[in-house]
Short mmCIF file of C-alpha atoms and ligand atoms in Angstrom, two decimals:
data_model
loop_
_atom_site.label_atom_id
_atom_site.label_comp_id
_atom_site.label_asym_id
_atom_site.label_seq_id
_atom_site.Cartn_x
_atom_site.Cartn_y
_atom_site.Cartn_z
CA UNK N 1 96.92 135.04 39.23
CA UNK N 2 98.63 135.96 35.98
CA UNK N 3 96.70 135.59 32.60
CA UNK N 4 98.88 134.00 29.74
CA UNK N 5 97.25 133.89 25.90
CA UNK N 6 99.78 131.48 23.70
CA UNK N 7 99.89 131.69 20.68
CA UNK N 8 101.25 128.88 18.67
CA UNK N 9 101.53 127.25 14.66
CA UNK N 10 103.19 124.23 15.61
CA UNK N 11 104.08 121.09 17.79
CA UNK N 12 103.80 123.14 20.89
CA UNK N 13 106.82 121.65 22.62
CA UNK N 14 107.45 124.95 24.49
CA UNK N 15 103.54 125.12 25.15
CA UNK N 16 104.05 122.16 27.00
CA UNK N 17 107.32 123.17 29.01
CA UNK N 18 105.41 126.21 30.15
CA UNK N 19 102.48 123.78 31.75
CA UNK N 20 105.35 121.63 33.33
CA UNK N 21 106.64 124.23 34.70
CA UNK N 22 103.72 126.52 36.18
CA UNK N 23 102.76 123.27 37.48
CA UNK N 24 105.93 122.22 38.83
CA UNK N 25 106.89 125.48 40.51
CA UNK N 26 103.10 126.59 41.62
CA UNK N 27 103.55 129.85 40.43
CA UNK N 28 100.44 132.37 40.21
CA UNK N 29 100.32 131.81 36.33
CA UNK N 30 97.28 130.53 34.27
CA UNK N 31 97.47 129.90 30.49
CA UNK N 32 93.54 131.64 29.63
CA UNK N 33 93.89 130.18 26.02
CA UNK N 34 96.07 128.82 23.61
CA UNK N 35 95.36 130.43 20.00
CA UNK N 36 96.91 128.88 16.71
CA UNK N 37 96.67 129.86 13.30
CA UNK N 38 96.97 126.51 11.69
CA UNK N 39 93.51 124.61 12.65
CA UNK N 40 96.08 120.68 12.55
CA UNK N 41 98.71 122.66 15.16
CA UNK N 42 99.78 119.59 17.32
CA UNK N 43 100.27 122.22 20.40
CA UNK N 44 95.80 122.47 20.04
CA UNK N 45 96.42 118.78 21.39
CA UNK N 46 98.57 119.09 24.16
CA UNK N 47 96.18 122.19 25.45
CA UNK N 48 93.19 120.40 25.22
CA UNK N 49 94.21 116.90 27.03
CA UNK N 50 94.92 120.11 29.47
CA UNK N 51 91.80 121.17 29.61
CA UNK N 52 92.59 124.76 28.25
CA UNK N 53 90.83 126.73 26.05
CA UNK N 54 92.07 126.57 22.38
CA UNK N 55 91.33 128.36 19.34
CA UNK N 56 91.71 128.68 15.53
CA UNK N 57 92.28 131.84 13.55
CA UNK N 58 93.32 130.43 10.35
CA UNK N 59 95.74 132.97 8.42
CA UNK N 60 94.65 131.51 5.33
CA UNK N 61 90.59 133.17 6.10
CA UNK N 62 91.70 136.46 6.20
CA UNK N 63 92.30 138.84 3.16
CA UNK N 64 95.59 140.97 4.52
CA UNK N 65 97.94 141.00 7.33
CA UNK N 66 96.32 143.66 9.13
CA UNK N 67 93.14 142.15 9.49
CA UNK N 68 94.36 138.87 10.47
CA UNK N 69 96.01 140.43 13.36
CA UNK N 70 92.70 142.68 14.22
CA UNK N 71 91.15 139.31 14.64
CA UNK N 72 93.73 138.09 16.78
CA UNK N 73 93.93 141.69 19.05
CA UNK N 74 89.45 141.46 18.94
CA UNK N 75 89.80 137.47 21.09
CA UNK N 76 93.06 138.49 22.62
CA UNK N 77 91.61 141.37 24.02
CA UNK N 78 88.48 139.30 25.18
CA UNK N 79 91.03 137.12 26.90
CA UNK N 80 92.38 140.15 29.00
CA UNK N 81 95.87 139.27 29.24
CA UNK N 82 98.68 140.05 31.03
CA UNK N 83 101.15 138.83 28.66
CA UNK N 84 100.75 136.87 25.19
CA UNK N 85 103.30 134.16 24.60
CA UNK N 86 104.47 133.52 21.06
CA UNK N 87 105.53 129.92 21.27
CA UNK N 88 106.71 128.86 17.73
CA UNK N 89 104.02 131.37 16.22
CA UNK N 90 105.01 131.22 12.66
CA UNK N 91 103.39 134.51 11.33
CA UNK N 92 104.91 137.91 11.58
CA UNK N 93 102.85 140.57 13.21
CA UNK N 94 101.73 144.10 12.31
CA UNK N 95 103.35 147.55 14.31
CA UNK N 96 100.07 148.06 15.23
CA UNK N 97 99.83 144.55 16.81
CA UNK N 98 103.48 145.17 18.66
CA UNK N 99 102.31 148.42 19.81
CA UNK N 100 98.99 147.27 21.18
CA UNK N 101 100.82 144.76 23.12
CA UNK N 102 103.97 146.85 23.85
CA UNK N 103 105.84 144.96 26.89
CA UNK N 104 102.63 142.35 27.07
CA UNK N 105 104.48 140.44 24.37
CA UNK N 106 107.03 137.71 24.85
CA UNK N 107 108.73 135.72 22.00
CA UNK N 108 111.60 132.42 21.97
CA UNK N 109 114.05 132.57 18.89
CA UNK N 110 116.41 129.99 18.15
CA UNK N 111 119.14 131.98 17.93
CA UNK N 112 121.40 134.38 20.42
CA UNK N 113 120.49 137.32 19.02
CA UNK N 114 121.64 139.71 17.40
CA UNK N 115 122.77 136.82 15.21
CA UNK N 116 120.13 134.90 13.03
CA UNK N 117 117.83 136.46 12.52
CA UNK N 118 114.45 134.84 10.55
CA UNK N 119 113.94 131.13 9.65
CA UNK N 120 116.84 128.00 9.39
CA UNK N 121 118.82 129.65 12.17
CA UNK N 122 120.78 126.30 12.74
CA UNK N 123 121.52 125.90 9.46
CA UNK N 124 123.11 129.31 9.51
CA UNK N 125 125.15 129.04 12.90
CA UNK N 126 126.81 125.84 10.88
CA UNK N 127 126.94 127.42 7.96
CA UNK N 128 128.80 130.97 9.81
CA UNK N 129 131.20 128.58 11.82
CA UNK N 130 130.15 129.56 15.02
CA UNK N 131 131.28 127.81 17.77
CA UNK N 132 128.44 128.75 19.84
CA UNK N 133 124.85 129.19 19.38
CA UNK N 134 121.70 129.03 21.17
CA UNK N 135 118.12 130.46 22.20
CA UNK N 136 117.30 133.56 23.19
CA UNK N 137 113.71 135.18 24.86
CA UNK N 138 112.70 138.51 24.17
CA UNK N 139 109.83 141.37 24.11
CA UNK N 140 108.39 141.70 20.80
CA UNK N 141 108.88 144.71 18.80
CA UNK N 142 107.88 145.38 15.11
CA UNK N 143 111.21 144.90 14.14
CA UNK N 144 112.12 141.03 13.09
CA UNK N 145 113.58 138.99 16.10
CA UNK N 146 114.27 142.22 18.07
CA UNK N 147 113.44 143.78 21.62
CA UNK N 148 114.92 143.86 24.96
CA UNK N 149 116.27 139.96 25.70
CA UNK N 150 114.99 138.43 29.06
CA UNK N 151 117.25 135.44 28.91
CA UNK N 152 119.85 133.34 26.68
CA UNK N 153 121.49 129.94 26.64
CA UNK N 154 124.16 128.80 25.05
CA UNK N 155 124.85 125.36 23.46
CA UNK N 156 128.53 124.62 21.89
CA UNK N 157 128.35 123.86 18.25
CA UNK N 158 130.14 120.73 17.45
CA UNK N 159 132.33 119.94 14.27
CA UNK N 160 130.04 117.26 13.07
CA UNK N 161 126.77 119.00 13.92
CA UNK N 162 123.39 118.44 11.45
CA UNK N 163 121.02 121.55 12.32
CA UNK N 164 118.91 118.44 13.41
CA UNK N 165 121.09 117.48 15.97
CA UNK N 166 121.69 121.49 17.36
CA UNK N 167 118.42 122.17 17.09
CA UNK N 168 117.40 119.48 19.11
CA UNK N 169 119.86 120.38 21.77
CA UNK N 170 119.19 124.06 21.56
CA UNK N 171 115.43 123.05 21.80
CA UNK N 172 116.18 121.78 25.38
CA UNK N 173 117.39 124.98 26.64
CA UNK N 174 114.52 126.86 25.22
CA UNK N 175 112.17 124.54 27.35
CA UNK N 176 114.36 125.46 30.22
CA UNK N 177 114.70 129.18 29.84
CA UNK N 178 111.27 130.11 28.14
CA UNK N 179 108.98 129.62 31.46
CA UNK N 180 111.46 131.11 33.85
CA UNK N 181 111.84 134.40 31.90
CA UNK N 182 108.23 134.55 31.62
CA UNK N 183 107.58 134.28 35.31
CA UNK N 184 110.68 136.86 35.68
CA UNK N 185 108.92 139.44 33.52
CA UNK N 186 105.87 138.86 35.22
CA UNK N 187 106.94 139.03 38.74
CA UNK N 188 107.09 142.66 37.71
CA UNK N 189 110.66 143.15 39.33
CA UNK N 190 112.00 144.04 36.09
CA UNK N 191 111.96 147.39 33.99
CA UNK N 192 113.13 148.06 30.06
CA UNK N 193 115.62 151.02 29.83
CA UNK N 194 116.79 152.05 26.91
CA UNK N 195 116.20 148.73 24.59
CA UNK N 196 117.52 146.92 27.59
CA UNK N 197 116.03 144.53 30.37
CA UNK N 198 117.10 145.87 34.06
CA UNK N 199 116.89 143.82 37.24
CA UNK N 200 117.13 146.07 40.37
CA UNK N 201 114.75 143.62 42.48
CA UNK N 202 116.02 140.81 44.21
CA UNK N 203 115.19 137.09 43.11
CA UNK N 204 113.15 138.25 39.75
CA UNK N 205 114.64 135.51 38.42
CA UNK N 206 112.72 131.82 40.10
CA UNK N 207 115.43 130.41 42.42
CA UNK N 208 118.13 128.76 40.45
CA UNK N 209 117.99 130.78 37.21
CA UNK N 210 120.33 133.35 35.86
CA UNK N 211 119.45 135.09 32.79
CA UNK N 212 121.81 133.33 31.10
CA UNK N 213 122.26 129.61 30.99
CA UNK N 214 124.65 127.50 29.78
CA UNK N 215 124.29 123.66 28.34
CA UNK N 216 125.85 120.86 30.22
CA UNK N 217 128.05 120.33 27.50
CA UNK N 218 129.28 124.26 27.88
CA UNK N 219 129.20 123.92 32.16
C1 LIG O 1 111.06 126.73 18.57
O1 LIG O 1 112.30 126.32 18.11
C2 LIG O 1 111.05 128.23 18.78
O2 LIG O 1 112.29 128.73 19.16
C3 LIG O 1 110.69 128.74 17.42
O3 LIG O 1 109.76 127.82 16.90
C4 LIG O 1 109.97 126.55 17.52
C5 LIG O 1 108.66 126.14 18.12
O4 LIG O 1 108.66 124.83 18.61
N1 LIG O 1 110.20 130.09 17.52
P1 LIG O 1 107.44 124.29 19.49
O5 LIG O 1 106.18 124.46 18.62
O6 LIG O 1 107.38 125.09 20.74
O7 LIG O 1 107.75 122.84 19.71
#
């Protein structure tokens, strides 16, 4: 069985697509704890009807950066993962953090990155033009929404678009891609070369997922 720590500031809408779908599929994964930083996080909710562990390390109690994220490495470490999930974790972390959990460490951005980078990422497709946009899942390093990408979907952006309305549709693919390229990396059939994700096994990927997905309004 597969340890997950999740760490979330927020609604928890991907917390709860990643319960759906260990359930769903019965694979070998167990979310150990769920870990926000903001003590009102509605995800602290959804894991507790669940019956998993949850915990608060408010931010806001700590005097720097670093020793916010020592606090979080001291009960993630107690926790023993094998990977920690950042699931709409609104803080950024320390190079020590991202080194500690080099490759353990698995972030959703709501962009297809490279492009938009940081926060209002819908806002900013609409605002470049782009015709397409979408989500993307990657290992965490210290640098800002980068690291080797597990998976992507694409949505099409349309000419009367709100980033409401994308992000709402983008937010659909992230609950579809997020679990699956977390059981990928775990399934341990995947390597990082060079900045990159490689797949040399066969079926790393849960039956009926590719890497990169497409919304029905793109199929
Ligand atoms: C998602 O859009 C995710 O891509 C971003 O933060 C949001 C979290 O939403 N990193 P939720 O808390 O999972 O509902």
């Amino acid at each position: 069985m597969k340890r997950l720590a999740v760490l979330i500031s927020g609604r928890g809408s991907n917390l709860e697509a990643l319960l759906g779908a260990i359930q769903r599929y019965g694979w070998p994964i167990e979310v150990a704890c769920v870990i926000s930083n903001r003590p009102n996080a509605g995800g602290l909710d959804i894991a507790r009807s669940k019956g998993i562990p949850t915990e608060v390390i408010d931010h806001t109690q700590f005097s720097d950066r670093s020793a916010f994220d020592n606090a979080l490495i001291h009960r993630l470490e107690a926790q023993q993962p094998d990977l920690v999930v950042l699931a709409g974790f609104m803080r950024l972390l320390t190079a020590e953090f991202c080194a500690r959990f080099r490759h353990r460490l698995v972030n959703i951005h709501p962009s297809l990155l490279p492009a938009f980078k940081g926060l209002q990422t819908h806002q900013q497709a609409i605002d470049a033009g782009v015709r397409i946009h979408g989500c993307t899942v990657h290992l965490v390093t210290a640098e800002l929404d980068h690291g080797p990408i597990l998976a992507q979907a694409a949505v099409s952006v349309r000419h009367d678009d709100t980033a409401e309305a994308l992000a709402a549709r983008v937010l659909k693919m992230e609950h579809e891609i997020y679990p699956k390229a977390i059981a990928a990396w775990l399934s341990g059939q995947l390597t990082v070369e060079d900045d990159r994700i490689i797949d040399r096994g066969e079926g790393a990927f849960p039956t009926g997922f590719m890497s990169c997905q497409l919304h029905p309004d793109l199929a």
